[in-house]
Amino acid sequence: GKSGYDHYMLKEIYEQPRAVRQCTRGRVTEMAGSLELSELPASVRSGTDRVQLVGCGTSFYAMQYGASLLCEHGIPAQPFVASEYDADSIPIEPDTLVVAVTQSGETADTLGALRAANRAGATTLAVTNVVGSSAARECDAAVYIRAGPEISVAATKSFASQQVTLAMIASVLAERQSQPFLGALRDLPSRIQHVLDTSSARHVAEEIVDADAYFFVGRRYQYPVALEGALKMKEITYEHAEGFAAGELKHGPLALVTPRTPVVALVTGSEDVVDRTLGTVREVEARGAPVVAVTTSSAPVEPVADYVLEVPETHRHLVPILTNVQLQLLAYWTADLLGRPIDKPRNLAKSVTVE
Ligand code: M6R
């Protein structure tokens, strides 16, 4: 059941500390301070020169985040929307590792891409929540995200668990196990719990609920989080929401910005990234848009933001997991105020088994 929560979505948002703890259990070993993914066979570890990731929807955004971590570790990685992954137009070399990311393991578009990769002779890896699912069975290897059953159509805890799993895979493939990263992984459940305990997203939702549209902007690792935040918002509120790379706003979307379009800005990262994102924030503020800044305590957002949703500091690779929790809560409370059927949005199914 819903264990006292009004919706499965809220229950699953609150289950994230536990889901993440499950995901790292036995993989991040506290004593040795090392990371071990026994499901990744030696052939996958050593034979990989480049990585292609395939998936849909929320899983695609988790992959975009994972791909940027792989690239930062020096492994060329490219995310593809599974329905656009076509062996005729995309080079699949034998030393390419193709990673299918799918919560259910049954998404038809993702299975189609996976089968194309298998036919082309690539090594394939499933990152999935469901043991024995089609994706798990049809890949050379499977790494489970261990999020537990997810009932709500809107993916929440599975996204966090995918992010954590992909961050671990990136670190293993790159053979880089920095102690600060491993320590931050261990502490992540308590950081997520802190966000859940202190979030003012419900109050912010009350302030911005009557809007024409919602825009989400972020840079680097926060760009996929902006896209995911907008997807969650549109999926469960039925309101128009779009995510953009913060730097892209001035190349067109700025024309849409008015006092009736709140802009949710993910303002985290290095000083340079924060400065440039604040530049975007000032541009929208000058057009009268209400600004919600999602940030860590160190970023100087106070003078420009109307509302602040803060997350604790952690390793830079894991901050996007925390900021996303704030966006999940913002979408949830906005949809709740609008009286939407949150767990079963119109026109959508939990698992999309048609192409
Ligand atoms: O089961 P999958 O991860 O393959 O599902 C992919 C998408 O259909 C899914 O993430 C969808 O976008 C969610 N409803 C988003 O909340």
Coordinates of C-alpha atoms and ligand atoms in Angstrom, one line a residue:
G1 CA 0.0 0.0 0.0
K2 CA 0.9 3.7 0.2
S3 CA 2.0 3.5 3.8
G4 CA 0.0 6.6 4.8
Y5 CA 1.2 8.7 1.8
D6 CA -1.5 10.2 -0.4
H7 CA 0.2 8.9 -3.5
Y8 CA 2.7 6.3 -4.5
M9 CA 4.8 9.1 -6.1
L10 CA 5.3 10.8 -2.7
K11 CA 6.0 7.5 -1.0
E12 CA 8.6 6.7 -3.7
I13 CA 10.2 10.1 -3.4
Y14 CA 10.6 9.5 0.3
E15 CA 12.0 6.0 -0.3
Q16 CA 15.0 7.4 -2.0
P17 CA 17.4 7.3 0.9
R18 CA 16.6 3.6 1.3
A19 CA 16.8 2.9 -2.4
V20 CA 20.2 4.5 -2.7
R21 CA 21.5 2.7 0.3
Q22 CA 20.3 -0.6 -1.3
C23 CA 22.0 0.4 -4.5
T24 CA 25.4 0.9 -2.9
R25 CA 25.2 -2.0 -0.4
G26 CA 28.1 -4.5 -0.8
R27 CA 29.4 -2.4 -3.8
V28 CA 30.9 0.5 -1.9
T29 CA 32.8 -1.3 0.9
E30 CA 33.3 1.0 3.8
M31 CA 36.3 -0.9 5.3
A32 CA 38.4 -1.1 2.2
G33 CA 37.2 2.2 0.8
S34 CA 36.7 0.7 -2.6
L35 CA 34.0 0.1 -5.2
E36 CA 33.2 -3.3 -6.6
L37 CA 30.6 -4.1 -9.2
S38 CA 30.9 -7.9 -9.5
E39 CA 28.2 -7.9 -12.2
L40 CA 30.6 -6.2 -14.6
P41 CA 32.6 -9.0 -16.3
A42 CA 36.2 -8.5 -17.1
S43 CA 35.4 -8.5 -20.9
V44 CA 33.2 -5.4 -20.3
R45 CA 35.8 -3.6 -18.3
S46 CA 38.7 -4.2 -20.5
G47 CA 37.2 -4.3 -24.0
T48 CA 35.5 -0.8 -23.8
D49 CA 36.9 2.0 -25.8
R50 CA 33.7 4.0 -26.1
V51 CA 30.2 3.8 -24.6
Q52 CA 26.8 4.4 -26.2
L53 CA 23.8 4.6 -23.9
V54 CA 20.2 3.9 -25.0
G55 CA 17.0 4.6 -23.2
C56 CA 13.8 6.7 -23.1
G57 CA 12.2 9.4 -21.0
T58 CA 13.6 9.7 -17.5
S59 CA 16.0 6.9 -18.2
F60 CA 17.4 8.9 -21.1
Y61 CA 18.0 11.9 -18.7
A62 CA 19.8 9.6 -16.2
M63 CA 22.0 8.5 -19.1
Q64 CA 22.8 12.0 -20.2
Y65 CA 24.1 12.6 -16.7
G66 CA 26.0 9.2 -16.8
A67 CA 27.5 10.1 -20.2
S68 CA 28.9 13.4 -18.9
L69 CA 30.5 11.6 -16.0
L70 CA 32.1 9.0 -18.3
C71 CA 33.4 11.7 -20.6
E72 CA 34.8 13.6 -17.6
H73 CA 36.6 10.3 -16.7
G74 CA 38.1 10.3 -20.2
I75 CA 35.8 7.6 -21.7
P76 CA 34.0 8.8 -24.9
A77 CA 30.3 8.3 -24.2
Q78 CA 27.2 9.3 -26.1
P79 CA 23.5 9.0 -25.0
F80 CA 20.9 8.2 -27.6
V81 CA 17.1 8.3 -27.3
A82 CA 16.4 4.6 -28.0
S83 CA 13.8 5.2 -30.7
E84 CA 16.5 7.2 -32.6
Y85 CA 19.2 4.6 -32.3
D86 CA 19.6 3.1 -35.7
A87 CA 22.4 0.7 -36.6
D88 CA 22.3 1.9 -40.2
S89 CA 23.2 5.5 -39.3
I90 CA 25.2 5.1 -36.1
P91 CA 28.6 3.4 -36.1
I92 CA 28.6 0.5 -33.7
E93 CA 32.2 -1.0 -33.5
P94 CA 32.9 -4.2 -31.7
D95 CA 34.8 -2.3 -28.9
T96 CA 31.7 -0.2 -28.3
L97 CA 29.9 -1.0 -25.0
V98 CA 26.2 -0.3 -25.5
V99 CA 24.4 0.3 -22.2
A100 CA 20.6 0.0 -22.1
V101 CA 19.1 1.9 -19.2
T102 CA 15.6 1.0 -18.4
Q103 CA 13.7 0.8 -15.1
S104 CA 11.2 -1.8 -16.2
G105 CA 13.5 -3.6 -18.6
E106 CA 10.5 -4.0 -21.0
T107 CA 10.4 -0.7 -22.9
A108 CA 9.9 -1.6 -26.5
D109 CA 12.0 1.2 -28.0
T110 CA 14.9 0.4 -25.7
L111 CA 14.7 -3.3 -26.4
G112 CA 14.7 -2.4 -30.2
A113 CA 17.9 -0.4 -29.8
L114 CA 19.5 -3.2 -27.7
R115 CA 18.7 -5.8 -30.3
A116 CA 20.2 -3.6 -33.0
A117 CA 23.4 -3.4 -30.9
N118 CA 23.5 -7.1 -30.3
R119 CA 23.1 -7.8 -34.1
A120 CA 26.0 -5.4 -34.8
G121 CA 28.2 -7.4 -32.4
A122 CA 28.6 -4.8 -29.7
T123 CA 29.0 -5.8 -26.0
T124 CA 25.7 -5.0 -24.3
L125 CA 25.0 -4.1 -20.7
A126 CA 21.5 -3.6 -19.1
V127 CA 21.1 -1.2 -16.2
T128 CA 17.7 -2.1 -14.9
N129 CA 15.5 -2.4 -11.8
V130 CA 13.8 -5.7 -12.8
V131 CA 15.6 -9.0 -12.3
G132 CA 14.8 -11.4 -15.2
S133 CA 13.4 -8.6 -17.4
S134 CA 13.8 -8.8 -21.2
A135 CA 16.6 -6.2 -21.1
A136 CA 18.4 -8.2 -18.4
R137 CA 18.1 -11.4 -20.3
E138 CA 19.1 -10.1 -23.7
C139 CA 22.3 -8.3 -22.6
D140 CA 25.7 -9.8 -22.1
A141 CA 25.6 -8.5 -18.5
A142 CA 23.2 -6.7 -16.2
V143 CA 23.7 -4.3 -13.3
Y144 CA 20.7 -3.9 -11.1
I145 CA 19.7 -0.5 -9.7
R146 CA 17.9 -2.1 -6.7
A147 CA 15.3 0.7 -6.3
G148 CA 12.5 -1.7 -5.2
P149 CA 9.1 -1.7 -7.0
E150 CA 8.1 1.6 -8.5
I151 CA 4.3 1.9 -8.9
S152 CA 3.7 5.5 -9.8
V153 CA 3.9 6.2 -13.5
A154 CA 6.2 9.1 -12.8
A155 CA 9.7 7.7 -12.3
T156 CA 11.3 9.1 -9.2
K157 CA 13.4 6.7 -7.0
S158 CA 14.4 4.7 -10.1
F159 CA 16.0 7.9 -11.5
A160 CA 18.1 8.5 -8.4
S161 CA 19.1 4.8 -8.4
Q162 CA 20.0 5.0 -12.1
Q163 CA 22.2 8.1 -11.4
V164 CA 24.0 6.3 -8.6
T165 CA 24.5 3.1 -10.6
L166 CA 25.8 5.0 -13.6
A167 CA 28.1 7.1 -11.4
M168 CA 29.5 3.8 -10.0
I169 CA 29.8 2.2 -13.5
A170 CA 31.7 5.3 -14.7
S171 CA 34.1 5.1 -11.8
V172 CA 34.7 1.4 -12.3
L173 CA 35.2 1.6 -16.1
A174 CA 37.6 4.5 -15.6
E175 CA 39.4 2.7 -12.8
R176 CA 39.1 5.8 -10.7
Q177 CA 38.0 5.4 -7.2
S178 CA 38.5 8.6 -5.4
Q179 CA 38.0 8.5 -1.7
P180 CA 36.0 11.7 -1.6
F181 CA 33.6 10.2 -4.2
L182 CA 33.2 6.9 -2.3
G183 CA 32.7 8.8 1.0
A184 CA 30.0 11.0 -0.6
L185 CA 28.3 7.9 -2.0
R186 CA 28.2 6.4 1.5
D187 CA 26.7 9.6 2.9
L188 CA 24.3 10.2 0.1
P189 CA 21.2 8.6 1.8
S190 CA 21.5 11.0 4.7
R191 CA 22.0 14.0 2.4
I192 CA 18.8 13.0 0.5
Q193 CA 17.0 12.6 3.9
H194 CA 18.1 16.1 4.8
V195 CA 16.6 17.5 1.6
L196 CA 13.3 15.6 2.3
D197 CA 13.2 16.9 5.9
T198 CA 13.9 20.5 5.1
S199 CA 12.5 21.1 1.6
S200 CA 10.2 24.2 1.2
A201 CA 9.1 23.0 -2.2
R202 CA 5.5 22.8 -1.1
H203 CA 5.5 26.5 -0.1
V204 CA 7.2 27.4 -3.4
A205 CA 4.6 25.4 -5.3
E206 CA 1.8 27.5 -3.7
E207 CA 3.6 30.6 -4.9
I208 CA 4.0 29.6 -8.5
V209 CA 1.0 27.3 -9.2
D210 CA -0.9 29.8 -11.3
A211 CA 1.5 30.1 -14.2
D212 CA 1.4 30.0 -18.0
A213 CA 4.4 27.7 -18.2
Y214 CA 7.4 26.5 -16.3
F215 CA 11.0 26.7 -17.5
F216 CA 13.9 24.7 -16.0
V217 CA 17.5 25.6 -16.7
G218 CA 20.8 24.1 -15.8
R219 CA 24.4 23.6 -17.0
R220 CA 26.7 20.6 -17.2
Y221 CA 25.4 17.8 -15.0
Q222 CA 22.4 19.9 -14.1
Y223 CA 21.3 20.2 -17.7
P224 CA 19.7 16.7 -17.7
V225 CA 18.2 17.4 -14.3
A226 CA 16.5 20.5 -15.8
L227 CA 15.1 18.3 -18.6
E228 CA 14.0 15.7 -16.0
G229 CA 12.4 18.4 -13.8
A230 CA 10.4 19.7 -16.8
L231 CA 9.3 16.2 -17.8
K232 CA 8.1 15.4 -14.3
M233 CA 6.2 18.8 -14.2
K234 CA 4.4 18.3 -17.5
E235 CA 3.7 14.6 -16.8
I236 CA 1.8 15.1 -13.6
T237 CA 0.5 18.7 -13.7
Y238 CA -0.5 18.8 -17.4
E239 CA 1.0 22.3 -17.5
H240 CA 3.5 23.3 -20.1
A241 CA 7.1 22.8 -18.9
E242 CA 10.4 22.9 -20.8
G243 CA 13.9 22.3 -19.8
F244 CA 16.9 24.1 -21.4
A245 CA 20.6 24.3 -21.2
A246 CA 21.0 27.6 -19.3
G247 CA 23.2 29.0 -22.1
E248 CA 20.6 28.3 -24.8
L249 CA 17.9 30.5 -23.3
K250 CA 19.2 33.6 -25.1
H251 CA 19.2 31.8 -28.4
G252 CA 15.4 31.7 -28.6
P253 CA 13.5 30.5 -25.6
L254 CA 14.0 33.9 -23.9
A255 CA 11.1 35.2 -26.1
L256 CA 8.7 33.0 -24.1
V257 CA 9.8 34.5 -20.7
T258 CA 7.2 36.7 -19.0
P259 CA 6.1 37.5 -15.4
R260 CA 3.8 34.5 -15.8
T261 CA 6.5 31.9 -16.5
P262 CA 8.5 30.9 -13.4
V263 CA 12.1 29.9 -14.2
V264 CA 13.6 27.1 -12.0
A265 CA 17.3 27.6 -12.2
L266 CA 19.8 24.9 -11.0
V267 CA 22.6 27.0 -9.7
T268 CA 25.4 24.7 -8.5
G269 CA 28.9 23.8 -9.6
S270 CA 32.2 25.5 -9.9
E271 CA 32.4 29.3 -9.4
D272 CA 32.6 29.7 -13.2
V273 CA 29.5 27.6 -13.9
V274 CA 27.6 29.3 -11.1
D275 CA 28.5 32.8 -12.4
R276 CA 27.4 31.9 -15.9
T277 CA 24.1 30.4 -14.7
L278 CA 23.5 33.5 -12.6
G279 CA 24.0 35.5 -15.8
T280 CA 21.0 33.5 -17.3
V281 CA 19.0 34.1 -14.1
R282 CA 19.5 37.9 -14.4
E283 CA 18.3 37.8 -18.0
V284 CA 15.0 36.2 -17.0
E285 CA 14.7 38.3 -13.9
A286 CA 14.9 41.4 -16.1
R287 CA 11.9 40.1 -18.0
G288 CA 9.9 39.8 -14.7
A289 CA 10.0 36.0 -14.4
P290 CA 9.8 34.7 -10.9
V291 CA 13.0 32.8 -10.2
V292 CA 13.3 29.6 -8.1
A293 CA 17.0 28.9 -7.5
V294 CA 17.9 25.3 -6.6
T295 CA 21.3 25.5 -5.1
T296 CA 23.9 24.5 -2.5
S297 CA 24.6 26.8 0.5
S298 CA 27.8 28.2 -1.1
A299 CA 26.2 29.7 -4.2
P300 CA 25.4 33.4 -4.1
V301 CA 21.8 33.3 -5.3
E302 CA 20.1 35.4 -2.6
P303 CA 20.0 38.7 -4.4
V304 CA 18.6 37.4 -7.6
A305 CA 16.2 34.5 -6.6
D306 CA 12.6 35.0 -5.4
Y307 CA 12.7 31.5 -3.9
V308 CA 15.5 29.2 -2.9
L309 CA 15.5 25.4 -2.6
E310 CA 18.7 24.5 -0.9
V311 CA 20.6 21.1 -0.9
P312 CA 23.6 20.1 1.2
E313 CA 27.1 20.1 -0.2
T314 CA 28.4 16.8 -1.5
H315 CA 30.8 15.6 -4.1
R316 CA 30.2 17.5 -7.3
H317 CA 29.2 14.4 -9.2
L318 CA 26.3 13.7 -6.7
V319 CA 24.9 17.2 -6.4
P320 CA 22.5 16.5 -9.3
I321 CA 20.9 13.7 -7.4
L322 CA 20.0 16.1 -4.5
T323 CA 18.8 18.9 -6.7
N324 CA 16.5 16.5 -8.6
V325 CA 14.8 15.6 -5.3
Q326 CA 13.8 19.2 -4.9
L327 CA 12.4 19.2 -8.5
Q328 CA 10.4 16.0 -7.8
L329 CA 8.8 17.6 -4.7
L330 CA 8.1 20.8 -6.6
A331 CA 6.3 18.9 -9.4
Y332 CA 4.5 16.8 -6.9
W333 CA 3.1 19.6 -4.8
T334 CA 2.2 21.7 -7.9
A335 CA 0.2 18.7 -9.2
D336 CA -1.4 18.1 -5.8
L337 CA -2.5 21.8 -5.6
L338 CA -4.1 21.4 -9.1
G339 CA -5.9 18.2 -8.0
R340 CA -4.3 16.0 -10.7
P341 CA -4.5 12.2 -10.5
I342 CA -0.8 12.1 -9.7
D343 CA -0.1 8.3 -9.8
K344 CA -1.9 7.7 -13.1
P345 CA -1.6 10.7 -15.4
R346 CA -3.9 10.6 -18.5
N347 CA -2.6 9.0 -21.7
L348 CA 0.5 7.4 -20.0
A349 CA 1.4 3.9 -18.9
K350 CA 4.1 2.8 -16.5
S351 CA 5.8 0.6 -19.0
V352 CA 5.6 1.5 -22.7
T353 CA 5.7 -1.9 -24.5
V354 CA 4.9 -0.6 -28.0
E355 CA 7.3 1.1 -30.4
Ligands
M6R1 O1 11.1 1.5 -17.8 P1 11.9 2.5 -18.6 O2 12.9 3.2 -17.7 O3 12.5 2.0 -19.8 O4 10.9 3.7 -19.0 C1 11.3 4.7 -19.8 C2 10.2 5.8 -19.8 O5 9.0 5.4 -20.4 C3 9.9 6.4 -18.4 O6 11.1 6.8 -17.8 C4 8.9 7.6 -18.5 O7 9.5 8.7 -19.2 C5 8.5 8.0 -17.1 N1 7.0 7.9 -17.1 C6 8.9 9.3 -16.7 O8 8.4 9.7 -15.4

